[in-house]
Amino acid sequence: MARQWHFGGDWLRTVFFYALSLLQTPGVVEASEEGFGGGILGLIVRASLPSQIVLLILIVFSIVSWAVILLKLIQFQAIERQTSTFIEIFRRSGKFSEVQSVCRSLPKSPLTGVFQAGYVELNTQLRQQDPSQESALKSDDSVARPSLKSFDALDRTLLRASTTEIAKLEHRVPFLATTASITPFIGLLGTVWGIIIAFQGIGETGSTNLAVVAPGIAEALVATAAGLFAAIPAVYFYNHLTQKVKEMATSLDDFSLEFLNIAERNFS
């Protein structure tokens, strides 16, 4: 059992050494197994196994949150570009069928999904009309214009499609909120654990010399720093991406109203 515990400690030390060496500044950090030297990397390499586990968890949270951030930023960039193109085509076209033909080329825009849902509902209601009513003639010999049975149904369809598109936009964003809220506490846990170990060392040696106390306290504070390092960018980009989602939700509401107005003018 002791041999397995020793193996786990060596494995974590190796992982941390190679992972954090990417952040090492040449000429500043030199890992050492004894004493207070070695900088932050040296403190981590000499840290206890529980402290290293805490730091590993924080590194995983940080890596995943940055992956989500980059993914969502690229996604929103494509969404904004395609949405601008879709709005231009929609307002320039005279028929819904013309807009439908370009929807496949703009799949990332949420407006495309809302339009297609409304277009399907529109066609479904028109196909359910009485055939005799569709071919009926007015007194001036012009063909009677088809009318929708329920604008409320069309409104509900657009609302449901908007909700679906907003859910797609929010996908993975809550993970940033989780990272921002939980990583400082995980870091604090590592700090508290490190301080406990440091005080145990003081008790065992019976010395309060700075050279004895300082390394343990420094190791403990590294966990808090790592927690803040993971939390701060997560907080910023969570607020940034949430604002982007709100702006897109407003655009979806405006587009739904515009779609309803056009449908009412042409099919009422």
mmCIF file with all atom_site columns, N, CA and C in Angstrom, residues 111-169:
data_model
loop_
_atom_site.group_PDB
_atom_site.id
_atom_site.type_symbol
_atom_site.label_atom_id
_atom_site.label_alt_id
_atom_site.label_comp_id
_atom_site.label_asym_id
_atom_site.label_entity_id
_atom_site.label_seq_id
_atom_site.pdbx_PDB_ins_code
_atom_site.Cartn_x
_atom_site.Cartn_y
_atom_site.Cartn_z
_atom_site.occupancy
_atom_site.B_iso_or_equiv
_atom_site.pdbx_formal_charge
_atom_site.auth_seq_id
_atom_site.auth_comp_id
_atom_site.auth_asym_id
_atom_site.auth_atom_id
_atom_site.pdbx_PDB_model_num
ATOM 1   N N  . LEU A 1 111 ? -31.155 33.007 -36.674 1.00 0.00 ? 111 LEU A N  1
ATOM 2   C CA . LEU A 1 111 ? -32.309 33.495 -37.430 1.00 0.00 ? 111 LEU A CA 1
ATOM 3   C C  . LEU A 1 111 ? -32.732 32.497 -38.495 1.00 0.00 ? 111 LEU A C  1
ATOM 4   N N  . THR A 1 112 ? -31.782 31.735 -39.009 1.00 0.00 ? 112 THR A N  1
ATOM 5   C CA . THR A 1 112 ? -32.107 30.714 -40.009 1.00 0.00 ? 112 THR A CA 1
ATOM 6   C C  . THR A 1 112 ? -33.043 29.662 -39.418 1.00 0.00 ? 112 THR A C  1
ATOM 7   N N  . GLY A 1 113 ? -32.742 29.206 -38.201 1.00 0.00 ? 113 GLY A N  1
ATOM 8   C CA . GLY A 1 113 ? -33.594 28.211 -37.559 1.00 0.00 ? 113 GLY A CA 1
ATOM 9   C C  . GLY A 1 113 ? -34.986 28.739 -37.271 1.00 0.00 ? 113 GLY A C  1
ATOM 10  N N  . VAL A 1 114 ? -35.072 29.999 -36.820 1.00 0.00 ? 114 VAL A N  1
ATOM 11  C CA . VAL A 1 114 ? -36.379 30.598 -36.543 1.00 0.00 ? 114 VAL A CA 1
ATOM 12  C C  . VAL A 1 114 ? -37.176 30.771 -37.829 1.00 0.00 ? 114 VAL A C  1
ATOM 13  N N  . PHE A 1 115 ? -36.509 31.251 -38.881 1.00 0.00 ? 115 PHE A N  1
ATOM 14  C CA . PHE A 1 115 ? -37.204 31.439 -40.159 1.00 0.00 ? 115 PHE A CA 1
ATOM 15  C C  . PHE A 1 115 ? -37.736 30.115 -40.694 1.00 0.00 ? 115 PHE A C  1
ATOM 16  N N  . GLN A 1 116 ? -36.906 29.066 -40.655 1.00 0.00 ? 116 GLN A N  1
ATOM 17  C CA . GLN A 1 116 ? -37.344 27.782 -41.196 1.00 0.00 ? 116 GLN A CA 1
ATOM 18  C C  . GLN A 1 116 ? -38.524 27.223 -40.423 1.00 0.00 ? 116 GLN A C  1
ATOM 19  N N  . ALA A 1 117 ? -38.537 27.402 -39.095 1.00 0.00 ? 117 ALA A N  1
ATOM 20  C CA . ALA A 1 117 ? -39.675 26.942 -38.301 1.00 0.00 ? 117 ALA A CA 1
ATOM 21  C C  . ALA A 1 117 ? -40.943 27.698 -38.691 1.00 0.00 ? 117 ALA A C  1
ATOM 22  N N  . GLY A 1 118 ? -40.820 29.021 -38.847 1.00 0.00 ? 118 GLY A N  1
ATOM 23  C CA . GLY A 1 118 ? -41.976 29.817 -39.261 1.00 0.00 ? 118 GLY A CA 1
ATOM 24  C C  . GLY A 1 118 ? -42.421 29.484 -40.668 1.00 0.00 ? 118 GLY A C  1
ATOM 25  N N  . TYR A 1 119 ? -41.483 29.233 -41.550 1.00 0.00 ? 119 TYR A N  1
ATOM 26  C CA . TYR A 1 119 ? -41.802 28.908 -42.944 1.00 0.00 ? 119 TYR A CA 1
ATOM 27  C C  . TYR A 1 119 ? -42.558 27.584 -43.042 1.00 0.00 ? 119 TYR A C  1
ATOM 28  N N  . VAL A 1 120 ? -42.125 26.592 -42.246 1.00 0.00 ? 120 VAL A N  1
ATOM 29  C CA . VAL A 1 120 ? -42.807 25.291 -42.237 1.00 0.00 ? 120 VAL A CA 1
ATOM 30  C C  . VAL A 1 120 ? -44.234 25.443 -41.706 1.00 0.00 ? 120 VAL A C  1
ATOM 31  N N  . GLU A 1 121 ? -44.413 26.202 -40.623 1.00 0.00 ? 121 GLU A N  1
ATOM 32  C CA . GLU A 1 121 ? -45.747 26.412 -40.059 1.00 0.00 ? 121 GLU A CA 1
ATOM 33  C C  . GLU A 1 121 ? -46.641 27.158 -41.049 1.00 0.00 ? 121 GLU A C  1
ATOM 34  N N  . LEU A 1 122 ? -46.065 28.121 -41.731 1.00 0.00 ? 122 LEU A N  1
ATOM 35  C CA . LEU A 1 122 ? -46.810 28.898 -42.724 1.00 0.00 ? 122 LEU A CA 1
ATOM 36  C C  . LEU A 1 122 ? -47.317 27.992 -43.844 1.00 0.00 ? 122 LEU A C  1
ATOM 37  N N  . ASN A 1 123 ? -46.441 27.163 -44.386 1.00 0.00 ? 123 ASN A N  1
ATOM 38  C CA . ASN A 1 123 ? -46.839 26.263 -45.470 1.00 0.00 ? 123 ASN A CA 1
ATOM 39  C C  . ASN A 1 123 ? -47.841 25.214 -44.998 1.00 0.00 ? 123 ASN A C  1
ATOM 40  N N  . THR A 1 124 ? -47.673 24.744 -43.765 1.00 0.00 ? 124 THR A N  1
ATOM 41  C CA . THR A 1 124 ? -48.595 23.735 -43.224 1.00 0.00 ? 124 THR A CA 1
ATOM 42  C C  . THR A 1 124 ? -50.012 24.285 -43.140 1.00 0.00 ? 124 THR A C  1
ATOM 43  N N  . GLN A 1 125 ? -50.138 25.505 -42.649 1.00 0.00 ? 125 GLN A N  1
ATOM 44  C CA . GLN A 1 125 ? -51.475 26.104 -42.547 1.00 0.00 ? 125 GLN A CA 1
ATOM 45  C C  . GLN A 1 125 ? -52.074 26.374 -43.923 1.00 0.00 ? 125 GLN A C  1
ATOM 46  N N  . LEU A 1 126 ? -51.260 26.814 -44.871 1.00 0.00 ? 126 LEU A N  1
ATOM 47  C CA . LEU A 1 126 ? -51.794 27.113 -46.207 1.00 0.00 ? 126 LEU A CA 1
ATOM 48  C C  . LEU A 1 126 ? -52.224 25.839 -46.932 1.00 0.00 ? 126 LEU A C  1
ATOM 49  N N  . ARG A 1 127 ? -51.507 24.736 -46.712 1.00 0.00 ? 127 ARG A N  1
ATOM 50  C CA . ARG A 1 127 ? -51.876 23.473 -47.366 1.00 0.00 ? 127 ARG A CA 1
ATOM 51  C C  . ARG A 1 127 ? -53.158 22.882 -46.789 1.00 0.00 ? 127 ARG A C  1
ATOM 52  N N  . GLN A 1 128 ? -53.490 23.243 -45.552 1.00 0.00 ? 128 GLN A N  1
ATOM 53  C CA . GLN A 1 128 ? -54.684 22.703 -44.914 1.00 0.00 ? 128 GLN A CA 1
ATOM 54  C C  . GLN A 1 128 ? -55.954 23.469 -45.278 1.00 0.00 ? 128 GLN A C  1
ATOM 55  N N  . GLN A 1 129 ? -55.820 24.461 -46.131 1.00 0.00 ? 129 GLN A N  1
ATOM 56  C CA . GLN A 1 129 ? -56.998 25.237 -46.515 1.00 0.00 ? 129 GLN A CA 1
ATOM 57  C C  . GLN A 1 129 ? -57.927 24.405 -47.402 1.00 0.00 ? 129 GLN A C  1
ATOM 58  N N  . ASP A 1 130 ? -59.162 24.840 -47.473 1.00 0.00 ? 130 ASP A N  1
ATOM 59  C CA . ASP A 1 130 ? -60.154 24.219 -48.347 1.00 0.00 ? 130 ASP A CA 1
ATOM 60  C C  . ASP A 1 130 ? -59.761 24.489 -49.804 1.00 0.00 ? 130 ASP A C  1
ATOM 61  N N  . PRO A 1 131 ? -59.587 23.452 -50.612 1.00 0.00 ? 131 PRO A N  1
ATOM 62  C CA . PRO A 1 131 ? -59.187 23.657 -52.018 1.00 0.00 ? 131 PRO A CA 1
ATOM 63  C C  . PRO A 1 131 ? -60.111 24.604 -52.770 1.00 0.00 ? 131 PRO A C  1
ATOM 64  N N  . SER A 1 132 ? -61.404 24.549 -52.453 1.00 0.00 ? 132 SER A N  1
ATOM 65  C CA . SER A 1 132 ? -62.343 25.444 -53.147 1.00 0.00 ? 132 SER A CA 1
ATOM 66  C C  . SER A 1 132 ? -62.091 26.900 -52.790 1.00 0.00 ? 132 SER A C  1
ATOM 67  N N  . GLN A 1 133 ? -61.596 27.134 -51.532 1.00 0.00 ? 133 GLN A N  1
ATOM 68  C CA . GLN A 1 133 ? -61.309 28.493 -51.115 1.00 0.00 ? 133 GLN A CA 1
ATOM 69  C C  . GLN A 1 133 ? -60.064 29.014 -51.811 1.00 0.00 ? 133 GLN A C  1
ATOM 70  N N  . GLU A 1 134 ? -59.096 28.129 -52.055 1.00 0.00 ? 134 GLU A N  1
ATOM 71  C CA . GLU A 1 134 ? -57.872 28.556 -52.707 1.00 0.00 ? 134 GLU A CA 1
ATOM 72  C C  . GLU A 1 134 ? -58.134 28.977 -54.144 1.00 0.00 ? 134 GLU A C  1
ATOM 73  N N  . SER A 1 135 ? -59.085 28.347 -54.817 1.00 0.00 ? 135 SER A N  1
ATOM 74  C CA . SER A 1 135 ? -59.344 28.650 -56.225 1.00 0.00 ? 135 SER A CA 1
ATOM 75  C C  . SER A 1 135 ? -60.517 29.597 -56.410 1.00 0.00 ? 135 SER A C  1
ATOM 76  N N  . ALA A 1 136 ? -61.069 30.068 -55.288 1.00 0.00 ? 136 ALA A N  1
ATOM 77  C CA . ALA A 1 136 ? -62.218 30.969 -55.400 1.00 0.00 ? 136 ALA A CA 1
ATOM 78  C C  . ALA A 1 136 ? -61.798 32.288 -56.023 1.00 0.00 ? 136 ALA A C  1
ATOM 79  N N  . LEU A 1 137 ? -62.736 32.913 -56.755 1.00 0.00 ? 137 LEU A N  1
ATOM 80  C CA . LEU A 1 137 ? -62.449 34.191 -57.410 1.00 0.00 ? 137 LEU A CA 1
ATOM 81  C C  . LEU A 1 137 ? -63.221 35.298 -56.717 1.00 0.00 ? 137 LEU A C  1
ATOM 82  N N  . LYS A 1 138 ? -62.606 36.449 -56.675 1.00 0.00 ? 138 LYS A N  1
ATOM 83  C CA . LYS A 1 138 ? -63.285 37.618 -56.148 1.00 0.00 ? 138 LYS A CA 1
ATOM 84  C C  . LYS A 1 138 ? -64.198 38.197 -57.224 1.00 0.00 ? 138 LYS A C  1
ATOM 85  N N  . SER A 1 139 ? -64.963 39.186 -56.824 1.00 0.00 ? 139 SER A N  1
ATOM 86  C CA . SER A 1 139 ? -65.901 39.793 -57.761 1.00 0.00 ? 139 SER A CA 1
ATOM 87  C C  . SER A 1 139 ? -65.196 40.490 -58.905 1.00 0.00 ? 139 SER A C  1
ATOM 88  N N  . ASP A 1 140 ? -63.914 40.873 -58.689 1.00 0.00 ? 140 ASP A N  1
ATOM 89  C CA . ASP A 1 140 ? -63.177 41.551 -59.764 1.00 0.00 ? 140 ASP A CA 1
ATOM 90  C C  . ASP A 1 140 ? -62.370 40.548 -60.590 1.00 0.00 ? 140 ASP A C  1
ATOM 91  N N  . ASP A 1 141 ? -62.686 39.234 -60.474 1.00 0.00 ? 141 ASP A N  1
ATOM 92  C CA . ASP A 1 141 ? -62.072 38.155 -61.250 1.00 0.00 ? 141 ASP A CA 1
ATOM 93  C C  . ASP A 1 141 ? -60.608 37.892 -60.897 1.00 0.00 ? 141 ASP A C  1
ATOM 94  N N  . SER A 1 142 ? -60.146 38.350 -59.775 1.00 0.00 ? 142 SER A N  1
ATOM 95  C CA . SER A 1 142 ? -58.778 38.044 -59.331 1.00 0.00 ? 142 SER A CA 1
ATOM 96  C C  . SER A 1 142 ? -58.839 36.876 -58.354 1.00 0.00 ? 142 SER A C  1
ATOM 97  N N  . VAL A 1 143 ? -57.774 36.089 -58.320 1.00 0.00 ? 143 VAL A N  1
ATOM 98  C CA . VAL A 1 143 ? -57.749 34.915 -57.462 1.00 0.00 ? 143 VAL A CA 1
ATOM 99  C C  . VAL A 1 143 ? -57.715 35.345 -56.002 1.00 0.00 ? 143 VAL A C  1
ATOM 100 N N  . ALA A 1 144 ? -58.531 34.694 -55.183 1.00 0.00 ? 144 ALA A N  1
ATOM 101 C CA . ALA A 1 144 ? -58.580 35.035 -53.761 1.00 0.00 ? 144 ALA A CA 1
ATOM 102 C C  . ALA A 1 144 ? -57.231 34.714 -53.108 1.00 0.00 ? 144 ALA A C  1
ATOM 103 N N  . ARG A 1 145 ? -56.753 35.638 -52.298 1.00 0.00 ? 145 ARG A N  1
ATOM 104 C CA . ARG A 1 145 ? -55.469 35.452 -51.622 1.00 0.00 ? 145 ARG A CA 1
ATOM 105 C C  . ARG A 1 145 ? -55.643 34.494 -50.458 1.00 0.00 ? 145 ARG A C  1
ATOM 106 N N  . PRO A 1 146 ? -54.757 33.485 -50.311 1.00 0.00 ? 146 PRO A N  1
ATOM 107 C CA . PRO A 1 146 ? -54.885 32.546 -49.191 1.00 0.00 ? 146 PRO A CA 1
ATOM 108 C C  . PRO A 1 146 ? -54.648 33.259 -47.871 1.00 0.00 ? 146 PRO A C  1
ATOM 109 N N  . SER A 1 147 ? -55.265 32.763 -46.832 1.00 0.00 ? 147 SER A N  1
ATOM 110 C CA . SER A 1 147 ? -55.118 33.381 -45.509 1.00 0.00 ? 147 SER A CA 1
ATOM 111 C C  . SER A 1 147 ? -54.765 32.307 -44.489 1.00 0.00 ? 147 SER A C  1
ATOM 112 N N  . LEU A 1 148 ? -54.060 32.728 -43.444 1.00 0.00 ? 148 LEU A N  1
ATOM 113 C CA . LEU A 1 148 ? -53.660 31.811 -42.382 1.00 0.00 ? 148 LEU A CA 1
ATOM 114 C C  . LEU A 1 148 ? -54.828 31.547 -41.439 1.00 0.00 ? 148 LEU A C  1
ATOM 115 N N  . LYS A 1 149 ? -54.901 30.329 -40.917 1.00 0.00 ? 149 LYS A N  1
ATOM 116 C CA . LYS A 1 149 ? -55.957 29.991 -39.975 1.00 0.00 ? 149 LYS A CA 1
ATOM 117 C C  . LYS A 1 149 ? -55.687 30.553 -38.591 1.00 0.00 ? 149 LYS A C  1
ATOM 118 N N  . SER A 1 150 ? -54.408 30.575 -38.185 1.00 0.00 ? 150 SER A N  1
ATOM 119 C CA . SER A 1 150 ? -54.087 30.993 -36.824 1.00 0.00 ? 150 SER A CA 1
ATOM 120 C C  . SER A 1 150 ? -52.723 31.686 -36.780 1.00 0.00 ? 150 SER A C  1
ATOM 121 N N  . PHE A 1 151 ? -52.750 33.003 -36.554 1.00 0.00 ? 151 PHE A N  1
ATOM 122 C CA . PHE A 1 151 ? -51.497 33.735 -36.360 1.00 0.00 ? 151 PHE A CA 1
ATOM 123 C C  . PHE A 1 151 ? -50.906 33.430 -34.985 1.00 0.00 ? 151 PHE A C  1
ATOM 124 N N  . ASP A 1 152 ? -51.746 33.048 -34.040 1.00 0.00 ? 152 ASP A N  1
ATOM 125 C CA . ASP A 1 152 ? -51.252 32.667 -32.717 1.00 0.00 ? 152 ASP A CA 1
ATOM 126 C C  . ASP A 1 152 ? -50.380 31.422 -32.806 1.00 0.00 ? 152 ASP A C  1
ATOM 127 N N  . ALA A 1 153 ? -50.794 30.463 -33.640 1.00 0.00 ? 153 ALA A N  1
ATOM 128 C CA . ALA A 1 153 ? -49.995 29.250 -33.820 1.00 0.00 ? 153 ALA A CA 1
ATOM 129 C C  . ALA A 1 153 ? -48.636 29.575 -34.435 1.00 0.00 ? 153 ALA A C  1
ATOM 130 N N  . LEU A 1 154 ? -48.645 30.488 -35.399 1.00 0.00 ? 154 LEU A N  1
ATOM 131 C CA . LEU A 1 154 ? -47.389 30.913 -36.012 1.00 0.00 ? 154 LEU A CA 1
ATOM 132 C C  . LEU A 1 154 ? -46.503 31.618 -34.993 1.00 0.00 ? 154 LEU A C  1
ATOM 133 N N  . ASP A 1 155 ? -47.105 32.447 -34.157 1.00 0.00 ? 155 ASP A N  1
ATOM 134 C CA . ASP A 1 155 ? -46.360 33.149 -33.108 1.00 0.00 ? 155 ASP A CA 1
ATOM 135 C C  . ASP A 1 155 ? -45.739 32.155 -32.128 1.00 0.00 ? 155 ASP A C  1
ATOM 136 N N  . ARG A 1 156 ? -46.509 31.143 -31.730 1.00 0.00 ? 156 ARG A N  1
ATOM 137 C CA . ARG A 1 156 ? -45.987 30.132 -30.809 1.00 0.00 ? 156 ARG A CA 1
ATOM 138 C C  . ARG A 1 156 ? -44.847 29.343 -31.439 1.00 0.00 ? 156 ARG A C  1
ATOM 139 N N  . THR A 1 157 ? -44.965 29.065 -32.729 1.00 0.00 ? 157 THR A N  1
ATOM 140 C CA . THR A 1 157 ? -43.900 28.334 -33.430 1.00 0.00 ? 157 THR A CA 1
ATOM 141 C C  . THR A 1 157 ? -42.606 29.141 -33.438 1.00 0.00 ? 157 THR A C  1
ATOM 142 N N  . LEU A 1 158 ? -42.710 30.433 -33.731 1.00 0.00 ? 158 LEU A N  1
ATOM 143 C CA . LEU A 1 158 ? -41.527 31.291 -33.740 1.00 0.00 ? 158 LEU A CA 1
ATOM 144 C C  . LEU A 1 158 ? -40.918 31.410 -32.344 1.00 0.00 ? 158 LEU A C  1
ATOM 145 N N  . LEU A 1 159 ? -41.776 31.491 -31.328 1.00 0.00 ? 159 LEU A N  1
ATOM 146 C CA . LEU A 1 159 ? -41.292 31.590 -29.956 1.00 0.00 ? 159 LEU A CA 1
ATOM 147 C C  . LEU A 1 159 ? -40.564 30.317 -29.540 1.00 0.00 ? 159 LEU A C  1
ATOM 148 N N  . ARG A 1 160 ? -41.127 29.174 -29.892 1.00 0.00 ? 160 ARG A N  1
ATOM 149 C CA . ARG A 1 160 ? -40.493 27.894 -29.551 1.00 0.00 ? 160 ARG A CA 1
ATOM 150 C C  . ARG A 1 160 ? -39.149 27.750 -30.267 1.00 0.00 ? 160 ARG A C  1
ATOM 151 N N  . ALA A 1 161 ? -39.101 28.161 -31.535 1.00 0.00 ? 161 ALA A N  1
ATOM 152 C CA . ALA A 1 161 ? -37.839 28.085 -32.281 1.00 0.00 ? 161 ALA A CA 1
ATOM 153 C C  . ALA A 1 161 ? -36.797 29.026 -31.686 1.00 0.00 ? 161 ALA A C  1
ATOM 154 N N  . SER A 1 162 ? -37.221 30.212 -31.248 1.00 0.00 ? 162 SER A N  1
ATOM 155 C CA . SER A 1 162 ? -36.288 31.159 -30.623 1.00 0.00 ? 162 SER A CA 1
ATOM 156 C C  . SER A 1 162 ? -35.706 30.585 -29.339 1.00 0.00 ? 162 SER A C  1
ATOM 157 N N  . THR A 1 163 ? -36.556 29.940 -28.546 1.00 0.00 ? 163 THR A N  1
ATOM 158 C CA . THR A 1 163 ? -36.090 29.326 -27.306 1.00 0.00 ? 163 THR A CA 1
ATOM 159 C C  . THR A 1 163 ? -35.057 28.240 -27.582 1.00 0.00 ? 163 THR A C  1
ATOM 160 N N  . THR A 1 164 ? -35.294 27.445 -28.628 1.00 0.00 ? 164 THR A N  1
ATOM 161 C CA . THR A 1 164 ? -34.349 26.389 -28.999 1.00 0.00 ? 164 THR A CA 1
ATOM 162 C C  . THR A 1 164 ? -33.008 26.973 -29.424 1.00 0.00 ? 164 THR A C  1
ATOM 163 N N  . GLU A 1 165 ? -33.058 28.047 -30.211 1.00 0.00 ? 165 GLU A N  1
ATOM 164 C CA . GLU A 1 165 ? -31.819 28.671 -30.682 1.00 0.00 ? 165 GLU A CA 1
ATOM 165 C C  . GLU A 1 165 ? -31.041 29.314 -29.539 1.00 0.00 ? 165 GLU A C  1
ATOM 166 N N  . ILE A 1 166 ? -31.741 29.910 -28.598 1.00 0.00 ? 166 ILE A N  1
ATOM 167 C CA . ILE A 1 166 ? -31.065 30.517 -27.443 1.00 0.00 ? 166 ILE A CA 1
ATOM 168 C C  . ILE A 1 166 ? -30.392 29.437 -26.599 1.00 0.00 ? 166 ILE A C  1
ATOM 169 N N  . ALA A 1 167 ? -31.057 28.292 -26.458 1.00 0.00 ? 167 ALA A N  1
ATOM 170 C CA . ALA A 1 167 ? -30.458 27.178 -25.705 1.00 0.00 ? 167 ALA A CA 1
ATOM 171 C C  . ALA A 1 167 ? -29.169 26.705 -26.373 1.00 0.00 ? 167 ALA A C  1
ATOM 172 N N  . LYS A 1 168 ? -29.134 26.700 -27.706 1.00 0.00 ? 168 LYS A N  1
ATOM 173 C CA . LYS A 1 168 ? -27.914 26.328 -28.421 1.00 0.00 ? 168 LYS A CA 1
ATOM 174 C C  . LYS A 1 168 ? -26.801 27.348 -28.166 1.00 0.00 ? 168 LYS A C  1
ATOM 175 N N  . LEU A 1 169 ? -27.164 28.621 -28.127 1.00 0.00 ? 169 LEU A N  1
ATOM 176 C CA . LEU A 1 169 ? -26.170 29.664 -27.882 1.00 0.00 ? 169 LEU A CA 1
ATOM 177 C C  . LEU A 1 169 ? -25.587 29.561 -26.474 1.00 0.00 ? 169 LEU A C  1
#
